[in-house]
């Protein structure tokens, strides 16, 4: 019986080894490989035969096709790794350059909308997972990666292992969230869905975690059921968490730590959507308040 497993070319194998040497995240490795594969498909020959002019024309091709700035920059980053590291030919990237990404304000749910969305989720698992995303401000990848042992009920903290940037950190565990987690855990354990020391939100196979696609789909369905007109994604609950903390007077550097942001300027973006805070600012057009 012939194997149908496609063979990996020596060039791709070399690139994979280069990425492994630097311990790049699996998702990053996949993105880099995809960028080189798409470029090779456009080029019509092995990518190691490309010239600087070929790369310049490829960027023009991507721009003309309407590729988003985020996707284009990710493509350039992947190609940069291939040509600078794997081929040791950095001069070939001289004609390519990253593009400016327009900064847009995220959609923010009110506290009432966030609560309504969570309660509208179809299953207890989804309601609990969305509660974690909002109540602790976690990324969707961090929610699905949680394990039972990550719940520290003594210190009232959630341990986030290898979040973005492969960094560990602690997140909030408010009492109401702890109760919801305990309710889900009791239900899931009784049904044999959660294994000892396993994922807190497993997929169909208890050995695997729920996928980001599953949780994204659950949130879309909940938003529709809750009749929320805003454009809601899994990235909506996290900035809503940060904005609501800011509006209730929490220090922005504390919020930065809770979110796991590397740069304060990333967290500071939420000051632009903290409407309760903005409404408290007295315009110079208004008469001065007596001292």
PDB file of C-alpha atoms in Angstrom:
ATOM      1  CA  UNK A   1       0.000   0.000   0.000  1.00  0.00           C
ATOM      2  CA  UNK A   2       1.482   3.341  -1.098  1.00  0.00           C
ATOM      3  CA  UNK A   3       1.720   6.151   1.417  1.00  0.00           C
ATOM      4  CA  UNK A   4      -0.224   9.302   0.531  1.00  0.00           C
ATOM      5  CA  UNK A   5       1.766  11.493   2.897  1.00  0.00           C
ATOM      6  CA  UNK A   6       3.284  14.323   0.820  1.00  0.00           C
ATOM      7  CA  UNK A   7       7.044  14.572   0.884  1.00  0.00           C
ATOM      8  CA  UNK A   8       8.633  17.662   2.395  1.00  0.00           C
ATOM      9  CA  UNK A   9      11.253  19.290   0.199  1.00  0.00           C
ATOM     10  CA  UNK A  10      14.754  19.729   1.636  1.00  0.00           C
ATOM     11  CA  UNK A  11      14.267  23.518   1.451  1.00  0.00           C
ATOM     12  CA  UNK A  12      11.070  23.450   3.509  1.00  0.00           C
ATOM     13  CA  UNK A  13      12.636  20.979   5.936  1.00  0.00           C
ATOM     14  CA  UNK A  14      15.538  23.387   6.420  1.00  0.00           C
ATOM     15  CA  UNK A  15      13.127  26.244   7.128  1.00  0.00           C
ATOM     16  CA  UNK A  16      11.184  24.117   9.612  1.00  0.00           C
ATOM     17  CA  UNK A  17      14.414  23.248  11.400  1.00  0.00           C
ATOM     18  CA  UNK A  18      15.424  26.929  11.483  1.00  0.00           C
ATOM     19  CA  UNK A  19      12.098  27.789  13.112  1.00  0.00           C
ATOM     20  CA  UNK A  20      12.408  24.934  15.591  1.00  0.00           C
ATOM     21  CA  UNK A  21      15.907  26.088  16.548  1.00  0.00           C
ATOM     22  CA  UNK A  22      14.398  29.435  17.526  1.00  0.00           C
ATOM     23  CA  UNK A  23      11.434  27.765  19.247  1.00  0.00           C
ATOM     24  CA  UNK A  24       8.879  29.734  17.267  1.00  0.00           C
ATOM     25  CA  UNK A  25       5.259  29.058  18.210  1.00  0.00           C
ATOM     26  CA  UNK A  26       3.439  26.432  16.142  1.00  0.00           C
ATOM     27  CA  UNK A  27       1.006  29.025  14.815  1.00  0.00           C
ATOM     28  CA  UNK A  28       3.899  31.292  13.807  1.00  0.00           C
ATOM     29  CA  UNK A  29       5.611  28.441  11.992  1.00  0.00           C
ATOM     30  CA  UNK A  30       2.432  27.633  10.078  1.00  0.00           C
ATOM     31  CA  UNK A  31       2.051  31.278   9.074  1.00  0.00           C
ATOM     32  CA  UNK A  32       5.634  31.504   7.805  1.00  0.00           C
ATOM     33  CA  UNK A  33       5.320  28.284   5.790  1.00  0.00           C
ATOM     34  CA  UNK A  34       2.025  29.499   4.320  1.00  0.00           C
ATOM     35  CA  UNK A  35       3.604  32.815   3.261  1.00  0.00           C
ATOM     36  CA  UNK A  36       6.450  31.071   1.413  1.00  0.00           C
ATOM     37  CA  UNK A  37       4.079  28.533  -0.170  1.00  0.00           C
ATOM     38  CA  UNK A  38       1.787  31.278  -1.535  1.00  0.00           C
ATOM     39  CA  UNK A  39       4.776  33.207  -2.870  1.00  0.00           C
ATOM     40  CA  UNK A  40       6.170  30.102  -4.586  1.00  0.00           C
ATOM     41  CA  UNK A  41       2.759  29.432  -6.129  1.00  0.00           C
ATOM     42  CA  UNK A  42       2.682  32.949  -7.580  1.00  0.00           C
ATOM     43  CA  UNK A  43       6.316  32.744  -8.690  1.00  0.00           C
ATOM     44  CA  UNK A  44       5.797  29.417 -10.448  1.00  0.00           C
ATOM     45  CA  UNK A  45       9.159  27.994  -9.402  1.00  0.00           C
ATOM     46  CA  UNK A  46      11.233  27.276  -6.297  1.00  0.00           C
ATOM     47  CA  UNK A  47      11.304  30.334  -4.004  1.00  0.00           C
ATOM     48  CA  UNK A  48      15.077  30.112  -3.561  1.00  0.00           C
ATOM     49  CA  UNK A  49      15.441  31.236  -7.212  1.00  0.00           C
ATOM     50  CA  UNK A  50      13.595  34.518  -6.616  1.00  0.00           C
ATOM     51  CA  UNK A  51      15.181  37.916  -7.139  1.00  0.00           C
ATOM     52  CA  UNK A  52      14.609  41.155  -5.246  1.00  0.00           C
ATOM     53  CA  UNK A  53      12.541  42.357  -8.214  1.00  0.00           C
ATOM     54  CA  UNK A  54      10.366  39.212  -8.006  1.00  0.00           C
ATOM     55  CA  UNK A  55       9.621  39.997  -4.372  1.00  0.00           C
ATOM     56  CA  UNK A  56       8.823  43.614  -5.187  1.00  0.00           C
ATOM     57  CA  UNK A  57       6.390  42.528  -7.908  1.00  0.00           C
ATOM     58  CA  UNK A  58       4.797  40.036  -5.512  1.00  0.00           C
ATOM     59  CA  UNK A  59       4.077  42.796  -2.988  1.00  0.00           C
ATOM     60  CA  UNK A  60       2.490  44.873  -5.769  1.00  0.00           C
ATOM     61  CA  UNK A  61       0.434  41.809  -6.720  1.00  0.00           C
ATOM     62  CA  UNK A  62      -0.809  41.476  -3.125  1.00  0.00           C
ATOM     63  CA  UNK A  63      -1.670  45.188  -2.941  1.00  0.00           C
ATOM     64  CA  UNK A  64      -3.548  45.057  -6.260  1.00  0.00           C
ATOM     65  CA  UNK A  65      -5.532  42.040  -5.020  1.00  0.00           C
ATOM     66  CA  UNK A  66      -6.671  44.004  -1.982  1.00  0.00           C
ATOM     67  CA  UNK A  67      -4.806  41.955   0.611  1.00  0.00           C
ATOM     68  CA  UNK A  68      -5.310  43.590   4.018  1.00  0.00           C
ATOM     69  CA  UNK A  69      -2.364  45.424   5.634  1.00  0.00           C
ATOM     70  CA  UNK A  70      -2.324  42.921   8.521  1.00  0.00           C
ATOM     71  CA  UNK A  71      -2.133  39.928   6.164  1.00  0.00           C
ATOM     72  CA  UNK A  72       0.423  41.659   3.947  1.00  0.00           C
ATOM     73  CA  UNK A  73       2.689  42.438   6.906  1.00  0.00           C
ATOM     74  CA  UNK A  74       2.401  38.856   8.140  1.00  0.00           C
ATOM     75  CA  UNK A  75       3.380  37.638   4.659  1.00  0.00           C
ATOM     76  CA  UNK A  76       6.402  39.927   4.555  1.00  0.00           C
ATOM     77  CA  UNK A  77       7.491  38.739   8.000  1.00  0.00           C
ATOM     78  CA  UNK A  78       7.316  35.094   6.883  1.00  0.00           C
ATOM     79  CA  UNK A  79       9.251  35.800   3.696  1.00  0.00           C
ATOM     80  CA  UNK A  80      11.821  37.803   5.645  1.00  0.00           C
ATOM     81  CA  UNK A  81      12.510  34.794   7.848  1.00  0.00           C
ATOM     82  CA  UNK A  82      12.875  32.510   4.832  1.00  0.00           C
ATOM     83  CA  UNK A  83      15.259  34.754   2.875  1.00  0.00           C
ATOM     84  CA  UNK A  84      17.254  36.181   5.793  1.00  0.00           C
ATOM     85  CA  UNK A  85      17.549  33.079   7.972  1.00  0.00           C
ATOM     86  CA  UNK A  86      17.041  29.964   5.853  1.00  0.00           C
ATOM     87  CA  UNK A  87      18.703  31.260   2.668  1.00  0.00           C
ATOM     88  CA  UNK A  88      21.036  33.770   4.384  1.00  0.00           C
ATOM     89  CA  UNK A  89      20.253  36.286   1.633  1.00  0.00           C
ATOM     90  CA  UNK A  90      18.831  39.358   3.390  1.00  0.00           C
ATOM     91  CA  UNK A  91      19.553  41.607   0.393  1.00  0.00           C
ATOM     92  CA  UNK A  92      16.641  40.017  -1.495  1.00  0.00           C
ATOM     93  CA  UNK A  93      14.150  41.676   0.879  1.00  0.00           C
ATOM     94  CA  UNK A  94      15.478  45.174   0.159  1.00  0.00           C
ATOM     95  CA  UNK A  95      12.541  46.046  -2.112  1.00  0.00           C
ATOM     96  CA  UNK A  96       9.825  44.903   0.317  1.00  0.00           C
ATOM     97  CA  UNK A  97       8.547  46.947   3.221  1.00  0.00           C
ATOM     98  CA  UNK A  98       5.853  46.644   5.856  1.00  0.00           C
ATOM     99  CA  UNK A  99       2.808  48.855   5.444  1.00  0.00           C
ATOM    100  CA  UNK A 100       1.023  51.032   7.947  1.00  0.00           C
ATOM    101  CA  UNK A 101      -1.974  49.400   9.625  1.00  0.00           C
ATOM    102  CA  UNK A 102      -4.862  51.731  10.370  1.00  0.00           C
ATOM    103  CA  UNK A 103      -5.687  51.697  14.072  1.00  0.00           C
ATOM    104  CA  UNK A 104      -9.390  51.228  14.671  1.00  0.00           C
ATOM    105  CA  UNK A 105     -11.279  51.351  17.936  1.00  0.00           C
ATOM    106  CA  UNK A 106     -12.683  47.988  19.085  1.00  0.00           C
ATOM    107  CA  UNK A 107     -16.394  47.477  19.598  1.00  0.00           C
ATOM    108  CA  UNK A 108     -17.190  47.653  23.307  1.00  0.00           C
ATOM    109  CA  UNK A 109     -20.165  46.004  24.989  1.00  0.00           C
ATOM    110  CA  UNK A 110     -21.876  47.630  27.926  1.00  0.00           C
ATOM    111  CA  UNK A 111     -21.962  45.632  31.154  1.00  0.00           C
ATOM    112  CA  UNK A 112     -25.592  44.788  30.471  1.00  0.00           C
ATOM    113  CA  UNK A 113     -24.820  43.627  26.922  1.00  0.00           C
ATOM    114  CA  UNK A 114     -21.906  41.477  28.103  1.00  0.00           C
ATOM    115  CA  UNK A 115     -24.121  39.824  30.714  1.00  0.00           C
ATOM    116  CA  UNK A 116     -26.910  39.288  28.181  1.00  0.00           C
ATOM    117  CA  UNK A 117     -24.519  37.757  25.672  1.00  0.00           C
ATOM    118  CA  UNK A 118     -23.104  35.286  28.205  1.00  0.00           C
ATOM    119  CA  UNK A 119     -26.543  34.209  29.395  1.00  0.00           C
ATOM    120  CA  UNK A 120     -27.666  33.697  25.793  1.00  0.00           C
ATOM    121  CA  UNK A 121     -24.986  31.080  25.073  1.00  0.00           C
ATOM    122  CA  UNK A 122     -26.538  27.727  24.231  1.00  0.00           C
ATOM    123  CA  UNK A 123     -24.670  25.422  26.630  1.00  0.00           C
ATOM    124  CA  UNK A 124     -23.261  25.596  30.141  1.00  0.00           C
ATOM    125  CA  UNK A 125     -19.754  25.046  28.766  1.00  0.00           C
ATOM    126  CA  UNK A 126     -20.071  27.978  26.377  1.00  0.00           C
ATOM    127  CA  UNK A 127     -21.594  30.240  29.047  1.00  0.00           C
ATOM    128  CA  UNK A 128     -18.728  29.417  31.391  1.00  0.00           C
ATOM    129  CA  UNK A 129     -16.042  29.890  28.738  1.00  0.00           C
ATOM    130  CA  UNK A 130     -17.474  33.277  27.741  1.00  0.00           C
ATOM    131  CA  UNK A 131     -17.640  34.220  31.422  1.00  0.00           C
ATOM    132  CA  UNK A 132     -13.908  33.527  31.688  1.00  0.00           C
ATOM    133  CA  UNK A 133     -13.153  35.583  28.569  1.00  0.00           C
ATOM    134  CA  UNK A 134     -15.041  38.578  29.969  1.00  0.00           C
ATOM    135  CA  UNK A 135     -14.536  38.137  33.711  1.00  0.00           C
ATOM    136  CA  UNK A 136     -10.765  37.578  33.476  1.00  0.00           C
ATOM    137  CA  UNK A 137     -10.008  39.374  30.215  1.00  0.00           C
ATOM    138  CA  UNK A 138      -8.420  36.354  28.526  1.00  0.00           C
ATOM    139  CA  UNK A 139      -7.745  35.846  24.835  1.00  0.00           C
ATOM    140  CA  UNK A 140      -9.732  33.063  23.181  1.00  0.00           C
ATOM    141  CA  UNK A 141      -6.544  30.975  22.838  1.00  0.00           C
ATOM    142  CA  UNK A 142      -5.912  31.406  26.569  1.00  0.00           C
ATOM    143  CA  UNK A 143      -9.471  30.394  27.508  1.00  0.00           C
ATOM    144  CA  UNK A 144      -9.373  27.095  25.640  1.00  0.00           C
ATOM    145  CA  UNK A 145      -5.873  26.286  26.946  1.00  0.00           C
ATOM    146  CA  UNK A 146      -6.943  26.489  30.611  1.00  0.00           C
ATOM    147  CA  UNK A 147      -6.628  23.329  32.674  1.00  0.00           C
ATOM    148  CA  UNK A 148      -8.271  22.431  35.958  1.00  0.00           C
ATOM    149  CA  UNK A 149      -4.962  22.901  37.788  1.00  0.00           C
ATOM    150  CA  UNK A 150      -4.786  26.510  36.573  1.00  0.00           C
ATOM    151  CA  UNK A 151      -7.571  27.527  38.968  1.00  0.00           C
ATOM    152  CA  UNK A 152      -6.011  28.864  42.167  1.00  0.00           C
ATOM    153  CA  UNK A 153      -9.019  29.263  44.455  1.00  0.00           C
ATOM    154  CA  UNK A 154      -6.816  30.030  47.468  1.00  0.00           C
ATOM    155  CA  UNK A 155      -5.259  33.115  45.903  1.00  0.00           C
ATOM    156  CA  UNK A 156      -8.278  33.779  43.662  1.00  0.00           C
ATOM    157  CA  UNK A 157      -6.187  33.765  40.498  1.00  0.00           C
ATOM    158  CA  UNK A 158      -6.148  32.012  37.134  1.00  0.00           C
ATOM    159  CA  UNK A 159      -2.773  30.852  35.877  1.00  0.00           C
ATOM    160  CA  UNK A 160      -2.298  31.574  32.169  1.00  0.00           C
ATOM    161  CA  UNK A 161       0.475  29.380  30.800  1.00  0.00           C
ATOM    162  CA  UNK A 162       2.366  30.440  27.682  1.00  0.00           C
ATOM    163  CA  UNK A 163       0.021  33.204  26.597  1.00  0.00           C
ATOM    164  CA  UNK A 164       0.858  35.524  23.705  1.00  0.00           C
ATOM    165  CA  UNK A 165       4.605  35.903  23.427  1.00  0.00           C
ATOM    166  CA  UNK A 166       5.017  32.557  25.251  1.00  0.00           C
ATOM    167  CA  UNK A 167       4.736  34.242  28.645  1.00  0.00           C
ATOM    168  CA  UNK A 168       3.077  33.019  31.820  1.00  0.00           C
ATOM    169  CA  UNK A 169       0.960  35.380  33.900  1.00  0.00           C
ATOM    170  CA  UNK A 170      -1.870  35.456  36.428  1.00  0.00           C
ATOM    171  CA  UNK A 171      -5.371  36.728  35.709  1.00  0.00           C
ATOM    172  CA  UNK A 172      -8.306  37.740  37.874  1.00  0.00           C
ATOM    173  CA  UNK A 173     -10.575  35.110  39.404  1.00  0.00           C
ATOM    174  CA  UNK A 174     -13.530  36.977  40.922  1.00  0.00           C
ATOM    175  CA  UNK A 175     -15.794  34.996  43.302  1.00  0.00           C
ATOM    176  CA  UNK A 176     -18.719  34.888  40.854  1.00  0.00           C
ATOM    177  CA  UNK A 177     -16.454  33.437  38.162  1.00  0.00           C
ATOM    178  CA  UNK A 178     -15.096  30.840  40.584  1.00  0.00           C
ATOM    179  CA  UNK A 179     -18.671  29.732  41.337  1.00  0.00           C
ATOM    180  CA  UNK A 180     -19.456  29.420  37.636  1.00  0.00           C
ATOM    181  CA  UNK A 181     -16.294  27.391  37.080  1.00  0.00           C
ATOM    182  CA  UNK A 182     -17.181  25.081  39.962  1.00  0.00           C
ATOM    183  CA  UNK A 183     -20.699  24.582  38.586  1.00  0.00           C
ATOM    184  CA  UNK A 184     -19.296  23.681  35.168  1.00  0.00           C
ATOM    185  CA  UNK A 185     -16.619  21.420  36.667  1.00  0.00           C
ATOM    186  CA  UNK A 186     -19.167  19.437  38.717  1.00  0.00           C
ATOM    187  CA  UNK A 187     -21.413  19.021  35.681  1.00  0.00           C
ATOM    188  CA  UNK A 188     -18.546  18.069  33.349  1.00  0.00           C
ATOM    189  CA  UNK A 189     -16.959  15.633  35.824  1.00  0.00           C
ATOM    190  CA  UNK A 190     -20.268  13.844  36.368  1.00  0.00           C
ATOM    191  CA  UNK A 191     -20.615  13.463  32.593  1.00  0.00           C
ATOM    192  CA  UNK A 192     -16.998  12.318  32.177  1.00  0.00           C
ATOM    193  CA  UNK A 193     -16.157  15.308  29.984  1.00  0.00           C
ATOM    194  CA  UNK A 194     -13.279  16.701  32.077  1.00  0.00           C
ATOM    195  CA  UNK A 195     -10.338  14.467  32.944  1.00  0.00           C
ATOM    196  CA  UNK A 196      -8.269  14.869  36.129  1.00  0.00           C
ATOM    197  CA  UNK A 197      -5.662  17.501  35.325  1.00  0.00           C
ATOM    198  CA  UNK A 198      -7.142  17.872  31.838  1.00  0.00           C
ATOM    199  CA  UNK A 199      -8.502  20.789  29.871  1.00  0.00           C
ATOM    200  CA  UNK A 200     -11.166  22.850  31.571  1.00  0.00           C
ATOM    201  CA  UNK A 201     -13.052  23.233  28.290  1.00  0.00           C
ATOM    202  CA  UNK A 202     -12.395  20.039  26.313  1.00  0.00           C
ATOM    203  CA  UNK A 203     -13.537  19.280  22.793  1.00  0.00           C
ATOM    204  CA  UNK A 204     -15.395  16.143  21.755  1.00  0.00           C
ATOM    205  CA  UNK A 205     -12.320  14.197  22.825  1.00  0.00           C
ATOM    206  CA  UNK A 206     -11.553  15.023  26.496  1.00  0.00           C
ATOM    207  CA  UNK A 207      -7.845  14.774  25.683  1.00  0.00           C
ATOM    208  CA  UNK A 208      -8.136  17.799  23.371  1.00  0.00           C
ATOM    209  CA  UNK A 209      -9.202  21.332  24.128  1.00  0.00           C
ATOM    210  CA  UNK A 210     -12.174  23.034  22.544  1.00  0.00           C
ATOM    211  CA  UNK A 211     -11.109  24.822  19.348  1.00  0.00           C
ATOM    212  CA  UNK A 212     -11.028  28.582  18.883  1.00  0.00           C
ATOM    213  CA  UNK A 213     -13.459  28.133  16.004  1.00  0.00           C
ATOM    214  CA  UNK A 214     -15.984  26.426  18.282  1.00  0.00           C
ATOM    215  CA  UNK A 215     -15.817  29.197  20.861  1.00  0.00           C
ATOM    216  CA  UNK A 216     -16.007  31.924  18.203  1.00  0.00           C
ATOM    217  CA  UNK A 217     -19.072  30.277  16.725  1.00  0.00           C
ATOM    218  CA  UNK A 218     -20.667  30.005  20.176  1.00  0.00           C
ATOM    219  CA  UNK A 219     -20.146  33.729  20.757  1.00  0.00           C
ATOM    220  CA  UNK A 220     -21.628  34.673  17.381  1.00  0.00           C
ATOM    221  CA  UNK A 221     -24.695  32.561  18.113  1.00  0.00           C
ATOM    222  CA  UNK A 222     -25.035  34.066  21.605  1.00  0.00           C
ATOM    223  CA  UNK A 223     -24.759  37.629  20.253  1.00  0.00           C
ATOM    224  CA  UNK A 224     -27.481  36.881  17.716  1.00  0.00           C
ATOM    225  CA  UNK A 225     -29.734  35.325  20.367  1.00  0.00           C
ATOM    226  CA  UNK A 226     -29.137  38.323  22.656  1.00  0.00           C
ATOM    227  CA  UNK A 227     -30.089  40.728  19.821  1.00  0.00           C
ATOM    228  CA  UNK A 228     -26.821  42.634  20.050  1.00  0.00           C
ATOM    229  CA  UNK A 229     -26.370  44.745  16.927  1.00  0.00           C
ATOM    230  CA  UNK A 230     -22.674  45.513  17.439  1.00  0.00           C
ATOM    231  CA  UNK A 231     -20.067  43.539  15.513  1.00  0.00           C
ATOM    232  CA  UNK A 232     -19.185  40.955  18.145  1.00  0.00           C
ATOM    233  CA  UNK A 233     -16.201  38.603  18.017  1.00  0.00           C
ATOM    234  CA  UNK A 234     -14.201  36.787  20.686  1.00  0.00           C
ATOM    235  CA  UNK A 235     -11.950  39.850  20.712  1.00  0.00           C
ATOM    236  CA  UNK A 236     -14.881  41.976  21.872  1.00  0.00           C
ATOM    237  CA  UNK A 237     -15.107  40.607  25.425  1.00  0.00           C
ATOM    238  CA  UNK A 238     -11.442  41.247  26.224  1.00  0.00           C
ATOM    239  CA  UNK A 239     -11.424  44.998  25.416  1.00  0.00           C
ATOM    240  CA  UNK A 240     -14.826  45.273  27.113  1.00  0.00           C
ATOM    241  CA  UNK A 241     -13.235  43.835  30.277  1.00  0.00           C
ATOM    242  CA  UNK A 242     -10.365  46.352  30.092  1.00  0.00           C
ATOM    243  CA  UNK A 243     -12.638  49.302  29.355  1.00  0.00           C
ATOM    244  CA  UNK A 244     -14.970  48.513  32.230  1.00  0.00           C
ATOM    245  CA  UNK A 245     -12.033  48.239  34.643  1.00  0.00           C
ATOM    246  CA  UNK A 246     -10.767  51.603  33.438  1.00  0.00           C
ATOM    247  CA  UNK A 247     -14.195  53.180  33.864  1.00  0.00           C
ATOM    248  CA  UNK A 248     -14.423  51.995  37.459  1.00  0.00           C
ATOM    249  CA  UNK A 249     -11.119  53.688  38.256  1.00  0.00           C
ATOM    250  CA  UNK A 250      -8.543  50.883  38.044  1.00  0.00           C
ATOM    251  CA  UNK A 251      -4.955  51.955  37.343  1.00  0.00           C
ATOM    252  CA  UNK A 252      -4.031  51.540  33.688  1.00  0.00           C
ATOM    253  CA  UNK A 253      -0.734  49.828  34.544  1.00  0.00           C
ATOM    254  CA  UNK A 254      -2.621  47.247  36.609  1.00  0.00           C
ATOM    255  CA  UNK A 255      -4.863  46.616  33.615  1.00  0.00           C
ATOM    256  CA  UNK A 256      -1.761  46.267  31.431  1.00  0.00           C
ATOM    257  CA  UNK A 257      -0.457  43.489  33.695  1.00  0.00           C
ATOM    258  CA  UNK A 258      -3.828  41.707  33.793  1.00  0.00           C
ATOM    259  CA  UNK A 259      -4.089  41.751  30.004  1.00  0.00           C
ATOM    260  CA  UNK A 260      -0.475  40.671  29.500  1.00  0.00           C
ATOM    261  CA  UNK A 261       0.281  43.617  27.227  1.00  0.00           C
ATOM    262  CA  UNK A 262       3.954  44.183  26.513  1.00  0.00           C
ATOM    263  CA  UNK A 263       3.495  47.889  25.786  1.00  0.00           C
ATOM    264  CA  UNK A 264       1.457  50.393  27.791  1.00  0.00           C
ATOM    265  CA  UNK A 265       0.392  52.124  24.582  1.00  0.00           C
ATOM    266  CA  UNK A 266      -1.586  49.018  23.623  1.00  0.00           C
ATOM    267  CA  UNK A 267      -3.558  49.215  26.868  1.00  0.00           C
ATOM    268  CA  UNK A 268      -3.885  52.993  26.534  1.00  0.00           C
ATOM    269  CA  UNK A 269      -6.000  52.455  23.415  1.00  0.00           C
ATOM    270  CA  UNK A 270      -8.885  51.583  25.732  1.00  0.00           C
ATOM    271  CA  UNK A 271      -8.866  55.102  27.196  1.00  0.00           C
ATOM    272  CA  UNK A 272     -10.365  56.178  23.873  1.00  0.00           C
ATOM    273  CA  UNK A 273     -13.400  53.938  24.310  1.00  0.00           C
ATOM    274  CA  UNK A 274     -13.962  54.333  28.056  1.00  0.00           C
ATOM    275  CA  UNK A 275     -17.110  56.398  27.599  1.00  0.00           C
ATOM    276  CA  UNK A 276     -17.945  56.657  31.295  1.00  0.00           C
ATOM    277  CA  UNK A 277     -14.521  58.194  31.894  1.00  0.00           C
ATOM    278  CA  UNK A 278     -14.873  60.552  28.934  1.00  0.00           C
ATOM    279  CA  UNK A 279     -18.243  61.772  30.145  1.00  0.00           C
ATOM    280  CA  UNK A 280     -16.716  62.843  33.453  1.00  0.00           C
ATOM    281  CA  UNK A 281     -14.252  65.165  31.745  1.00  0.00           C
ATOM    282  CA  UNK A 282     -15.340  68.809  31.976  1.00  0.00           C
ATOM    283  CA  UNK A 283     -14.997  70.637  28.655  1.00  0.00           C
ATOM    284  CA  UNK A 284     -13.406  74.104  28.806  1.00  0.00           C
ATOM    285  CA  UNK A 285     -16.604  75.319  27.133  1.00  0.00           C
ATOM    286  CA  UNK A 286     -18.473  74.597  30.357  1.00  0.00           C
ATOM    287  CA  UNK A 287     -18.428  77.161  33.172  1.00  0.00           C
ATOM    288  CA  UNK A 288     -15.824  76.440  35.826  1.00  0.00           C
ATOM    289  CA  UNK A 289     -17.064  74.609  38.917  1.00  0.00           C
ATOM    290  CA  UNK A 290     -16.753  76.487  42.252  1.00  0.00           C
ATOM    291  CA  UNK A 291     -13.805  75.353  44.330  1.00  0.00           C
TER     292      UNK A 291
END
